[in-house]
Amino acid sequence: MKRCVRTGVIAAMALTMTGPVAAQDKPGFKDTPMLPGGQWRVHDADRPAPIVVTPAATPGGAPADAVVLFDGRSLDAWKPDRIAWPIANGALTIPSRAKSGGENNLVSKQSFGDVQMHLEFRSPNPPTKSSQDRGNSGIWFMQRYEVQILDGSQNPTYADGTVGAVYGWKPPLVNAARKPGEWQTYDIVFERPRFAADGSLVRPAYVTALLNGVLVQNHQAMLGTTIWRKVASYTAHADAAPIQLQDHDSPVSFRNIWVRPLPAAAIAQDLGKDGK
Ligand code: MG
């Protein structure tokens, strides 16, 4: 709404018309209808202003409140399964199995639940192999729930395994892949699942993902712990767990990785059956 009336102005008018009223210089209203939930009025003058987060100076950079997981220089935020992923020219690259000796995922030292995540990746160029063996990696939230990384450019594979997929469940809405050798961006919001005390699922995990600025998953419910050739299901776990970058025996590179742990208020709340 363009028109903005300040409570202070209204208070001054009220003073003129009806006599003294309490001084009020906060923008907003106290005579508007209550919103669902019964805590705040529409345009409530007393509703707390959002806290300030200073965004990065350049698009894609880490905002002031982010946990930087990789800034181009240090692997300190991570522990590899076997050997360190080498850093060159500000980028991490998955080492060959000949060097690592076996599956060599990168696991964050810090645990996370609900997060916003940004990372950039680059598929190997020139590409080798095909389908799931070409540029395969992945972001495994809570070491369980994979958003797929793959070379999605002219690389036919099954739809629920291409880049942007919730692996084994939901293909991306579109294929927004760049060519191998080009840096690509992922911006993801992950909402962890909720479990009851008896371990039963109360609310599934949800994921929203933009690949290269293009929406590929929109608040998509996840089916459970990612698994190959089977139907995923949930097993109860802690509220926080590491983020894992997958080694799938392909030299995918990464840079500019940061997350923002999200407060409870960030979790989407559905309206009740009566719309409130
Ligand atoms: Mg993968």
Short mmCIF file of C-alpha atoms and ligand atoms in Angstrom, two decimals:
data_model
loop_
_atom_site.label_atom_id
_atom_site.label_comp_id
_atom_site.label_asym_id
_atom_site.label_seq_id
_atom_site.Cartn_x
_atom_site.Cartn_y
_atom_site.Cartn_z
CA MET A 1 0.00 0.00 0.00
CA LYS A 2 1.47 3.35 -1.00
CA ARG A 3 -0.35 5.60 1.41
CA CYS A 4 1.36 5.71 4.76
CA VAL A 5 -0.09 7.55 7.72
CA ARG A 6 1.97 7.95 10.84
CA THR A 7 0.41 7.45 14.23
CA GLY A 8 2.07 10.67 15.35
CA VAL A 9 0.12 12.60 12.77
CA ILE A 10 -3.08 10.93 13.87
CA ALA A 11 -2.28 11.68 17.50
CA ALA A 12 -1.71 15.33 16.66
CA MET A 13 -5.02 15.46 14.84
CA ALA A 14 -6.75 13.78 17.76
CA LEU A 15 -5.24 16.35 20.14
CA THR A 16 -6.68 19.13 18.02
CA MET A 17 -10.09 17.58 17.68
CA THR A 18 -10.78 15.80 20.94
CA GLY A 19 -8.30 17.00 23.53
CA PRO A 20 -5.15 15.38 24.98
CA VAL A 21 -4.19 11.85 24.01
CA ALA A 22 -1.06 9.90 24.85
CA ALA A 23 1.97 10.94 22.82
CA GLN A 24 2.63 8.36 20.15
CA ASP A 25 5.38 8.78 17.59
CA LYS A 26 5.71 5.21 16.35
CA PRO A 27 4.47 4.68 12.82
CA GLY A 28 1.43 2.46 12.66
CA PHE A 29 -1.99 2.02 14.17
CA LYS A 30 -3.67 0.83 17.36
CA ASP A 31 -7.26 0.99 16.17
CA THR A 32 -7.13 -1.57 13.39
CA PRO A 33 -8.56 -5.14 13.47
CA MET A 34 -6.63 -7.97 15.11
CA LEU A 35 -4.74 -10.35 12.83
CA PRO A 36 -5.08 -14.15 13.14
CA GLY A 37 -3.20 -15.35 16.18
CA GLY A 38 -4.58 -12.54 18.34
CA GLN A 39 -1.23 -10.88 19.05
CA TRP A 40 -1.00 -8.03 16.59
CA ARG A 41 -3.27 -5.60 14.85
CA VAL A 42 -3.06 -4.80 11.15
CA HIS A 43 -0.14 -2.32 10.79
CA ASP A 44 0.37 -2.54 14.57
CA ALA A 45 2.52 0.34 15.83
CA ASP A 46 4.01 -1.83 18.59
CA ARG A 47 5.03 -4.75 16.40
CA PRO A 48 8.85 -5.06 16.55
CA ALA A 49 10.76 -3.92 13.51
CA PRO A 50 12.82 -6.62 11.75
CA ILE A 51 16.40 -6.85 12.93
CA VAL A 52 18.92 -5.36 10.53
CA VAL A 53 21.09 -7.72 8.48
CA THR A 54 23.67 -6.01 6.31
CA PRO A 55 23.72 -7.69 2.94
CA ALA A 56 26.94 -8.42 1.09
CA ALA A 57 28.50 -5.71 -1.03
CA THR A 58 28.12 -7.89 -4.10
CA PRO A 59 25.33 -10.25 -5.15
CA GLY A 60 25.82 -13.78 -3.87
CA GLY A 61 28.17 -12.69 -1.11
CA ALA A 62 27.65 -13.63 2.52
CA PRO A 63 25.42 -11.27 4.51
CA ALA A 64 26.62 -10.08 7.91
CA ASP A 65 24.82 -12.77 9.90
CA ALA A 66 25.91 -15.71 7.73
CA VAL A 67 28.06 -18.62 8.83
CA VAL A 68 30.73 -18.70 6.14
CA LEU A 69 31.63 -22.30 5.38
CA PHE A 70 34.07 -21.59 2.57
CA ASP A 71 35.52 -18.21 1.63
CA GLY A 72 38.00 -19.40 -0.97
CA ARG A 73 40.90 -19.79 1.44
CA SER A 74 40.23 -22.17 4.28
CA LEU A 75 38.80 -25.62 4.84
CA ASP A 76 38.53 -24.93 8.59
CA ALA A 77 34.73 -25.27 8.69
CA TRP A 78 34.87 -28.80 7.32
CA LYS A 79 36.22 -32.23 7.97
CA PRO A 80 36.72 -34.63 5.06
CA ASP A 81 35.99 -38.32 5.37
CA ARG A 82 39.51 -39.13 4.18
CA ILE A 83 41.74 -36.36 2.79
CA ALA A 84 41.33 -32.60 2.41
CA TRP A 85 39.72 -31.32 -0.75
CA PRO A 86 42.43 -29.18 -2.39
CA ILE A 87 41.96 -25.43 -2.75
CA ALA A 88 43.16 -23.61 -5.86
CA ASN A 89 42.21 -20.19 -7.22
CA GLY A 90 39.62 -19.76 -4.47
CA ALA A 91 37.83 -23.00 -5.25
CA LEU A 92 37.57 -26.43 -3.65
CA THR A 93 37.68 -29.46 -5.90
CA ILE A 94 36.82 -33.05 -5.08
CA PRO A 95 40.08 -35.05 -5.30
CA SER A 96 40.31 -38.20 -7.38
CA ARG A 97 39.62 -41.55 -5.79
CA ALA A 98 43.17 -42.48 -6.71
CA LYS A 99 44.31 -39.84 -4.23
CA SER A 100 41.61 -40.22 -1.59
CA GLY A 101 41.43 -43.99 -1.63
CA GLY A 102 37.63 -44.10 -1.45
CA GLU A 103 34.46 -42.09 -0.85
CA ASN A 104 35.59 -38.79 0.58
CA ASN A 105 32.64 -36.55 1.46
CA LEU A 106 33.15 -33.16 3.06
CA VAL A 107 31.24 -32.73 6.32
CA SER A 108 30.64 -29.43 8.07
CA LYS A 109 31.99 -29.28 11.62
CA GLN A 110 28.97 -27.29 12.72
CA SER A 111 25.49 -28.79 12.79
CA PHE A 112 22.45 -27.09 11.35
CA GLY A 113 18.70 -27.53 11.22
CA ASP A 114 16.66 -25.00 9.30
CA VAL A 115 18.98 -23.04 7.01
CA GLN A 116 19.28 -20.76 4.03
CA MET A 117 22.27 -21.85 1.98
CA HIS A 118 24.23 -20.36 -0.86
CA LEU A 119 26.96 -22.12 -2.78
CA GLU A 120 28.51 -22.05 -6.20
CA PHE A 121 29.67 -25.10 -8.09
CA ARG A 122 31.32 -25.91 -11.38
CA SER A 123 30.95 -29.13 -13.34
CA PRO A 124 34.19 -30.60 -14.72
CA ASN A 125 35.23 -29.39 -18.16
CA PRO A 126 35.69 -31.11 -20.49
CA PRO A 127 32.99 -33.48 -19.28
CA THR A 128 33.69 -37.17 -19.05
CA LYS A 129 31.40 -40.17 -18.70
CA SER A 130 27.61 -39.76 -18.78
CA SER A 131 24.39 -39.73 -16.79
CA GLN A 132 25.03 -40.07 -13.04
CA ASP A 133 28.78 -40.35 -13.53
CA ARG A 134 29.09 -36.86 -15.06
CA GLY A 135 29.64 -34.11 -12.51
CA ASN A 136 27.75 -35.83 -9.71
CA SER A 137 27.87 -34.35 -6.24
CA GLY A 138 25.16 -33.11 -3.94
CA ILE A 139 24.25 -31.10 -0.90
CA TRP A 140 23.14 -33.45 1.87
CA PHE A 141 21.28 -31.42 4.46
CA MET A 142 21.58 -33.02 7.90
CA GLN A 143 23.71 -35.67 6.11
CA ARG A 144 20.43 -37.22 4.95
CA TYR A 145 18.46 -35.12 2.49
CA GLU A 146 20.11 -34.58 -0.89
CA VAL A 147 19.60 -31.74 -3.33
CA GLN A 148 21.37 -33.06 -6.39
CA ILE A 149 24.38 -31.60 -8.15
CA LEU A 150 25.09 -33.00 -11.61
CA ASP A 151 26.30 -31.81 -14.96
CA GLY A 152 22.83 -31.11 -16.35
CA SER A 153 23.96 -29.76 -19.70
CA GLN A 154 23.27 -32.17 -22.54
CA ASN A 155 23.58 -35.09 -20.16
CA PRO A 156 20.52 -37.35 -20.30
CA THR A 157 19.73 -39.11 -17.03
CA TYR A 158 16.66 -40.05 -15.01
CA ALA A 159 14.62 -36.98 -14.13
CA ASP A 160 14.72 -37.37 -10.35
CA GLY A 161 18.51 -37.53 -10.48
CA THR A 162 19.41 -34.48 -12.52
CA VAL A 163 20.70 -31.18 -11.16
CA GLY A 164 18.06 -29.42 -9.07
CA ALA A 165 16.29 -32.66 -8.14
CA VAL A 166 15.37 -33.87 -4.72
CA TYR A 167 17.26 -37.05 -5.51
CA GLY A 168 15.05 -40.07 -5.99
CA TRP A 169 11.85 -38.10 -5.51
CA LYS A 170 11.18 -34.80 -7.31
CA PRO A 171 12.74 -33.66 -10.59
CA PRO A 172 13.50 -29.94 -10.83
CA LEU A 173 10.69 -27.78 -12.18
CA VAL A 174 12.98 -26.88 -15.08
CA ASN A 175 16.53 -27.62 -16.20
CA ALA A 176 18.41 -24.38 -15.49
CA ALA A 177 21.90 -25.87 -15.79
CA ARG A 178 24.84 -23.96 -17.18
CA LYS A 179 27.51 -25.58 -19.29
CA PRO A 180 30.38 -27.54 -17.75
CA GLY A 181 33.21 -25.26 -16.71
CA GLU A 182 30.86 -22.38 -15.88
CA TRP A 183 30.17 -21.37 -12.29
CA GLN A 184 26.61 -22.00 -11.16
CA THR A 185 24.72 -20.75 -8.13
CA TYR A 186 22.47 -22.61 -5.74
CA ASP A 187 20.28 -20.76 -3.27
CA ILE A 188 18.34 -23.11 -1.06
CA VAL A 189 16.02 -22.88 1.93
CA PHE A 190 15.86 -26.13 3.87
CA GLU A 191 13.36 -26.74 6.63
CA ARG A 192 14.24 -29.72 8.78
CA PRO A 193 11.65 -32.38 9.54
CA ARG A 194 9.89 -32.43 12.90
CA PHE A 195 9.44 -35.61 14.89
CA ALA A 196 7.26 -36.41 17.90
CA ALA A 197 8.77 -37.77 21.09
CA ASP A 198 7.90 -41.29 19.97
CA GLY A 199 9.87 -40.77 16.74
CA SER A 200 6.86 -40.45 14.46
CA LEU A 201 6.96 -37.79 11.75
CA VAL A 202 5.06 -34.61 12.60
CA ARG A 203 6.14 -32.51 9.62
CA PRO A 204 8.37 -33.51 6.70
CA ALA A 205 11.43 -31.60 5.57
CA TYR A 206 10.77 -28.94 2.95
CA VAL A 207 13.09 -27.49 0.36
CA THR A 208 12.98 -24.43 -1.84
CA ALA A 209 15.81 -24.15 -4.35
CA LEU A 210 16.90 -21.73 -7.04
CA LEU A 211 19.53 -22.88 -9.50
CA ASN A 212 21.23 -20.01 -11.30
CA GLY A 213 18.40 -17.78 -10.06
CA VAL A 214 15.72 -20.07 -11.50
CA LEU A 215 13.20 -21.77 -9.21
CA VAL A 216 13.67 -25.54 -9.34
CA GLN A 217 11.94 -26.62 -6.10
CA ASN A 218 9.17 -24.63 -4.45
CA HIS A 219 8.61 -25.52 -0.80
CA GLN A 220 8.72 -29.15 -1.81
CA ALA A 221 8.07 -31.73 0.88
CA MET A 222 10.88 -34.29 1.02
CA LEU A 223 10.07 -37.97 1.15
CA GLY A 224 12.72 -39.00 3.65
CA THR A 225 16.37 -39.91 3.88
CA THR A 226 17.84 -39.99 0.37
CA ILE A 227 18.36 -43.48 -0.94
CA TRP A 228 19.25 -45.07 -4.28
CA ARG A 229 16.74 -47.29 -6.07
CA LYS A 230 14.37 -47.39 -3.11
CA VAL A 231 11.54 -45.25 -1.77
CA ALA A 232 12.85 -42.83 0.84
CA SER A 233 11.41 -42.79 4.35
CA TYR A 234 12.07 -40.97 7.58
CA THR A 235 13.93 -42.10 10.64
CA ALA A 236 13.83 -39.75 13.62
CA HIS A 237 17.00 -37.80 14.33
CA ALA A 238 18.33 -34.80 16.19
CA ASP A 239 17.24 -31.24 15.43
CA ALA A 240 20.67 -30.35 14.02
CA ALA A 241 23.23 -32.26 11.99
CA PRO A 242 26.10 -31.42 9.63
CA ILE A 243 25.77 -30.42 6.00
CA GLN A 244 27.64 -32.78 3.71
CA LEU A 245 29.02 -32.19 0.24
CA GLN A 246 29.03 -35.44 -1.67
CA ASP A 247 32.01 -37.11 -3.28
CA HIS A 248 30.62 -39.17 -6.15
CA ASP A 249 33.96 -39.72 -7.88
CA SER A 250 33.74 -36.64 -10.09
CA PRO A 251 35.98 -33.55 -9.75
CA VAL A 252 33.24 -30.98 -9.09
CA SER A 253 34.47 -27.61 -7.77
CA PHE A 254 32.89 -25.32 -5.16
CA ARG A 255 33.27 -21.75 -3.96
CA ASN A 256 31.47 -19.12 -1.89
CA ILE A 257 29.60 -21.35 0.54
CA TRP A 258 27.59 -19.81 3.36
CA VAL A 259 24.52 -20.55 5.42
CA ARG A 260 22.15 -18.64 7.65
CA PRO A 261 20.60 -20.73 10.41
CA LEU A 262 16.93 -19.79 10.43
CA PRO A 263 14.82 -18.89 13.46
CA ALA A 264 11.48 -20.54 14.15
CA ALA A 265 9.75 -17.50 12.71
CA ALA A 266 11.20 -18.37 9.30
CA ILE A 267 9.28 -21.61 9.11
CA ALA A 268 6.18 -21.24 6.99
CA GLN A 269 2.99 -21.38 9.01
CA ASP A 270 -0.15 -22.63 7.37
CA LEU A 271 -3.45 -20.95 8.09
CA GLY A 272 -5.98 -23.06 9.95
CA LYS A 273 -8.97 -24.60 8.28
CA ASP A 274 -10.98 -21.46 8.94
CA GLY A 275 -8.30 -19.35 7.26
CA LYS A 276 -6.82 -18.17 10.55
MG MG B 1 24.58 -36.73 -5.95
#
